[in-house]
mmCIF file of C-alpha atoms in Angstrom:
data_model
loop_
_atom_site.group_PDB
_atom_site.id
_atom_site.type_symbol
_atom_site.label_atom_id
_atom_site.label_comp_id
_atom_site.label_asym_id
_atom_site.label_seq_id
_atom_site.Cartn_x
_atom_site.Cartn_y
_atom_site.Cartn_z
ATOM 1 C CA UNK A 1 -2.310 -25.163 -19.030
ATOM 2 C CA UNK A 2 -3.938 -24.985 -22.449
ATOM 3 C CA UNK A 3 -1.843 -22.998 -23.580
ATOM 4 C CA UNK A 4 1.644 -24.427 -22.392
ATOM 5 C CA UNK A 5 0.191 -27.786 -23.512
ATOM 6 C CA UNK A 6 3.558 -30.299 -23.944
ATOM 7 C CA UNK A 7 5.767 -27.416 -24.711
ATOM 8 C CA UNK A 8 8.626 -27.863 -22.031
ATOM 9 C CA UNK A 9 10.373 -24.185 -24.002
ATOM 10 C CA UNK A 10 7.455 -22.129 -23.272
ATOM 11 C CA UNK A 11 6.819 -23.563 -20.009
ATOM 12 C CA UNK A 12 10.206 -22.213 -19.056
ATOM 13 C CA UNK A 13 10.147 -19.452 -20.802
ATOM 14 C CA UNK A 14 6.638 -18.682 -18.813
ATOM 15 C CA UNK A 15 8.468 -19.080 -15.284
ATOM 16 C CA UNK A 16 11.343 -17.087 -15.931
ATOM 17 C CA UNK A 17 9.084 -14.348 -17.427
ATOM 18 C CA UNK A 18 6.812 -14.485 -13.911
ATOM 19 C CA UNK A 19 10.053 -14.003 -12.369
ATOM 20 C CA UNK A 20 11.443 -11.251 -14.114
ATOM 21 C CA UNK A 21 8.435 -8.942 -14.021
ATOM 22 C CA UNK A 22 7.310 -9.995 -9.913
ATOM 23 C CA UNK A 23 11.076 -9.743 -8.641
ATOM 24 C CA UNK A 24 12.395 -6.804 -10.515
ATOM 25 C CA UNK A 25 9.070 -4.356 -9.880
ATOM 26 C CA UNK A 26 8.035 -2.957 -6.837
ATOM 27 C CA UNK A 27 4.570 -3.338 -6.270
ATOM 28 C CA UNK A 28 2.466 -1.922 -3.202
ATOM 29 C CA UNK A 29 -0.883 -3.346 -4.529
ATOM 30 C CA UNK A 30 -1.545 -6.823 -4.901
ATOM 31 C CA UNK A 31 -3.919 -5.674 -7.949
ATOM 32 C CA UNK A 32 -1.008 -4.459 -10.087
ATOM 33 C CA UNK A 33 0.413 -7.931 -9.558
ATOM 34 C CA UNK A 34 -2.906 -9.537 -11.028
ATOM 35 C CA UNK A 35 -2.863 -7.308 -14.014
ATOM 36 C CA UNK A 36 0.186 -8.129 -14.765
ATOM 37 C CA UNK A 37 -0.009 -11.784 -14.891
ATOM 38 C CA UNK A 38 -3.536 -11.195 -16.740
ATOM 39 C CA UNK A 39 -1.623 -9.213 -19.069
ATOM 40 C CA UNK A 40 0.987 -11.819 -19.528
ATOM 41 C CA UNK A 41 -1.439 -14.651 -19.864
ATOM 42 C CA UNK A 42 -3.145 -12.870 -22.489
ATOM 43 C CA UNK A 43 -0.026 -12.065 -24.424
ATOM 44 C CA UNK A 44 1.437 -15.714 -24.214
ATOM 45 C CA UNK A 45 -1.830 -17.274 -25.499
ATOM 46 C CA UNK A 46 -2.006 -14.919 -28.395
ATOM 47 C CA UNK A 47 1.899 -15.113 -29.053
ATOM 48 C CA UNK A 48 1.478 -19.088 -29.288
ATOM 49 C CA UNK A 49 -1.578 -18.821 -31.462
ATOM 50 C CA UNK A 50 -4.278 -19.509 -29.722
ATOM 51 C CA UNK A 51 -6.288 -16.251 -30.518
ATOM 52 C CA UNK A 52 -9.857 -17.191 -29.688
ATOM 53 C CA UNK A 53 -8.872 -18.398 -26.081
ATOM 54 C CA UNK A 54 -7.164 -15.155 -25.701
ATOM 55 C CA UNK A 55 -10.357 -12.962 -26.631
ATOM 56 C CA UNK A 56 -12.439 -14.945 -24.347
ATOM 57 C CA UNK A 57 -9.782 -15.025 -21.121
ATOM 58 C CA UNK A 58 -9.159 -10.907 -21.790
ATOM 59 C CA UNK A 59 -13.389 -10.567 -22.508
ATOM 60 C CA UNK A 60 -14.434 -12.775 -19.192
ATOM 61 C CA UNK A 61 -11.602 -11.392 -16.830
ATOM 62 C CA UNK A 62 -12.875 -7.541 -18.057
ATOM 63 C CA UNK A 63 -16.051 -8.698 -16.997
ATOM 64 C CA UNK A 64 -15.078 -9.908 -13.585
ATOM 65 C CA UNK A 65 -13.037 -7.125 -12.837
ATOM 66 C CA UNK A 66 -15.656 -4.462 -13.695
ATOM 67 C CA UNK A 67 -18.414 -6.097 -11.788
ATOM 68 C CA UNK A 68 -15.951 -5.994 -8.939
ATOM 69 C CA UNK A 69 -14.770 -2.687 -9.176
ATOM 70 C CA UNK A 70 -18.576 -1.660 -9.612
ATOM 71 C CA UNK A 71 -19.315 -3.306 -6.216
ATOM 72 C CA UNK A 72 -16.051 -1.912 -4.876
ATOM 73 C CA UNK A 73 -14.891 -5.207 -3.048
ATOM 74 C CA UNK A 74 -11.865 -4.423 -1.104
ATOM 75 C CA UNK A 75 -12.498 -1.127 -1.155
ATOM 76 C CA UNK A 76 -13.511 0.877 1.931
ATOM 77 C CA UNK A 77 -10.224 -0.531 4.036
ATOM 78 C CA UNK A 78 -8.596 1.655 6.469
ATOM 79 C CA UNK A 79 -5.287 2.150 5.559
ATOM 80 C CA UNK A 80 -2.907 1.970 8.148
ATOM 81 C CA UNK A 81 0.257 4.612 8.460
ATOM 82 C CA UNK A 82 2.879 5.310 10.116
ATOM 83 C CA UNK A 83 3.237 8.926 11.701
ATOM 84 C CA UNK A 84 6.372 10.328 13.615
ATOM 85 C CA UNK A 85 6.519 13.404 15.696
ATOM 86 C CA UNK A 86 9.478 14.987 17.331
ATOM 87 C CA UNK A 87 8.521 16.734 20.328
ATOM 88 C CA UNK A 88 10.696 18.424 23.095
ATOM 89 C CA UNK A 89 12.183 16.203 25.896
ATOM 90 C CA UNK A 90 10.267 18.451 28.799
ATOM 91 C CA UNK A 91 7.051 17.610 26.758
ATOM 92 C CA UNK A 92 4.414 15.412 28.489
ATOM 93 C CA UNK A 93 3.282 13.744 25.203
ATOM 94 C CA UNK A 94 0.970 10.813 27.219
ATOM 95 C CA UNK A 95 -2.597 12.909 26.660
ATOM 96 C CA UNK A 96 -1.081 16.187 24.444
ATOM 97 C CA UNK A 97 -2.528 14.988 21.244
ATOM 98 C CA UNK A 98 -5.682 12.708 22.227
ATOM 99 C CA UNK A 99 -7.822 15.597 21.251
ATOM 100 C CA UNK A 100 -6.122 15.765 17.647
ATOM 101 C CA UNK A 101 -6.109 11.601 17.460
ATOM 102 C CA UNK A 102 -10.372 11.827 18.253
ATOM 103 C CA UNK A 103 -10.761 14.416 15.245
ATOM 104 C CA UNK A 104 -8.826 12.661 12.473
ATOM 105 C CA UNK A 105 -7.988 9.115 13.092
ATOM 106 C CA UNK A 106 -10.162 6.095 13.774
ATOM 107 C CA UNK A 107 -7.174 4.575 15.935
ATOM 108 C CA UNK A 108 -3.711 5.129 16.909
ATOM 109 C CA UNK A 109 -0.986 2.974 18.803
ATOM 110 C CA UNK A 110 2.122 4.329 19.981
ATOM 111 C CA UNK A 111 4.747 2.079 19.193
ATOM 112 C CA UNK A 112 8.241 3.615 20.193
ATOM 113 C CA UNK A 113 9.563 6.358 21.804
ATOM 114 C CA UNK A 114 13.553 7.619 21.206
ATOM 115 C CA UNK A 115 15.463 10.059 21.781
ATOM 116 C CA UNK A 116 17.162 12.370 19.173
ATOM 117 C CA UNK A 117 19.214 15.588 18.515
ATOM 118 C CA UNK A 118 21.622 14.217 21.526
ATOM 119 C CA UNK A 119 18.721 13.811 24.072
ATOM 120 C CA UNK A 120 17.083 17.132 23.903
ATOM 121 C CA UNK A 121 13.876 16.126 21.871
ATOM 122 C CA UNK A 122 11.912 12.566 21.493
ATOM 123 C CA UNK A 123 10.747 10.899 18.740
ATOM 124 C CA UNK A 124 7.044 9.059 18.847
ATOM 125 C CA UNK A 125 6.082 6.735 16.138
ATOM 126 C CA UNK A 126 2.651 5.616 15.894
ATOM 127 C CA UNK A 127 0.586 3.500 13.832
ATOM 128 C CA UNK A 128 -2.798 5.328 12.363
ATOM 129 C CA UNK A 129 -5.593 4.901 10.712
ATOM 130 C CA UNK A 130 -7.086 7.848 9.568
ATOM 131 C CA UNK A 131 -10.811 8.316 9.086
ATOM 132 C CA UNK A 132 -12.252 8.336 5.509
ATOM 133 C CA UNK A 133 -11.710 11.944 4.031
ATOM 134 C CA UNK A 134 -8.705 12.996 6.120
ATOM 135 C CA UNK A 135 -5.583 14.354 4.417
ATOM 136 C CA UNK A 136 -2.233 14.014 5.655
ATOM 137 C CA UNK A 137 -1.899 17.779 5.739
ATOM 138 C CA UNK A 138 -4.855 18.128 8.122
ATOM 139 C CA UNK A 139 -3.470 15.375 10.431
ATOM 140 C CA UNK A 140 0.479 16.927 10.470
ATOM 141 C CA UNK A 141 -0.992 20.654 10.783
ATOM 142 C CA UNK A 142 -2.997 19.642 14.089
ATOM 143 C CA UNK A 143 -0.035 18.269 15.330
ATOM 144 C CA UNK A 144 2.573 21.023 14.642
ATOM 145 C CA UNK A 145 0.222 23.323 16.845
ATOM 146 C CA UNK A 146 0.878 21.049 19.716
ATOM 147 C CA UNK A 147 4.446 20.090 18.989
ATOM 148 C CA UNK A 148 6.470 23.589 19.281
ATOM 149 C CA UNK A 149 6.181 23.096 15.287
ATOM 150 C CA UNK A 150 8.709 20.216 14.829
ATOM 151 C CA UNK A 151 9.052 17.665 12.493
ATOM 152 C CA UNK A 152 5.988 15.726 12.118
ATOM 153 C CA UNK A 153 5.969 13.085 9.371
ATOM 154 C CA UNK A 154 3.530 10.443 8.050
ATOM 155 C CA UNK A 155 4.243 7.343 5.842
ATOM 156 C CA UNK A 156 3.145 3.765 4.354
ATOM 157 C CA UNK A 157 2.758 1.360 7.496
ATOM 158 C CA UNK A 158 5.420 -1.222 5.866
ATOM 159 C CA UNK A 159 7.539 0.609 3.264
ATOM 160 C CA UNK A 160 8.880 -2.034 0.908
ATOM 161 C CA UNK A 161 11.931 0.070 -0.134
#
């Protein structure tokens, strides 16, 4: 607000620069959004002149987001995933991979079942967390030993594409 002050051109200039840069980039991380606007904030207060509030915002926000990052808040969240596996239609896939699901993921929820390739094979999706340390590759290897080695794929939870 300091830096907008009475200035109804910069005010709107502000809004539909907010716009442009949260509508027209994708961003999966609600950090990347904050960076941005404390880039823009930054920029804008040193683009109107106001040079001393802009060293102070950029010096105290550093601060803040260091001591944050040091004491990693918000970090240690399980991210959640989407895995699908094809598996042949005379398959009992109830139990088949609880054994895998114990070793690498912290939980697991089946949430459809389809069929594909003109009935002869289903398609499970599930929602995963893996455990800390777990790579994709480990998780999709396990599961193409159980699977007759067919397509097994994991993904973001909510893709935003």
């Amino acid at each position: 607000m300091i830096v907008i002050g009475n200035n109804i051109a910069v005010a709107f200039g502000l809004v539909g620069a907010f716009s442009i840069i949260r509508f027209r980039s994708a961003m999966n991380d609600p950090k990347d959004i904050a960076f941005i606007f404390f880039g823009m904030a930054t920029g804008i207060a040193s683009g109107l002149g106001f040079y001393l509030l802009a060293v102070l915002f950029t010096i105290t926000l550093s601060i803040i987001i260091y001591f944050l990052y040091v004491i990693d808040y918000g970090g240690g969240q399980s991210v959640q995933k989407r895995m699908r596996i094809t598996i042949p239609e005379n398959m009992h896939y109830e139990n088949v991979f609880d054994e895998t699901f114990n070793t690498y993921l912290h939980d697991h929820k089946l949430m459809t079942v389809e069929t594909t390739n003109l009935g002869t094979m289903y398609q499970l999706t599930y929602m995963i967390t893996p455990k800390d340390g777990t790579s994709d590759k480990d998780i999709i290897d396990s599961i193409r030993q159980l699977n007759a080695n067919l397509k097994v794929s994991i993904g973001m939870a909510n893709p935003d594409y």
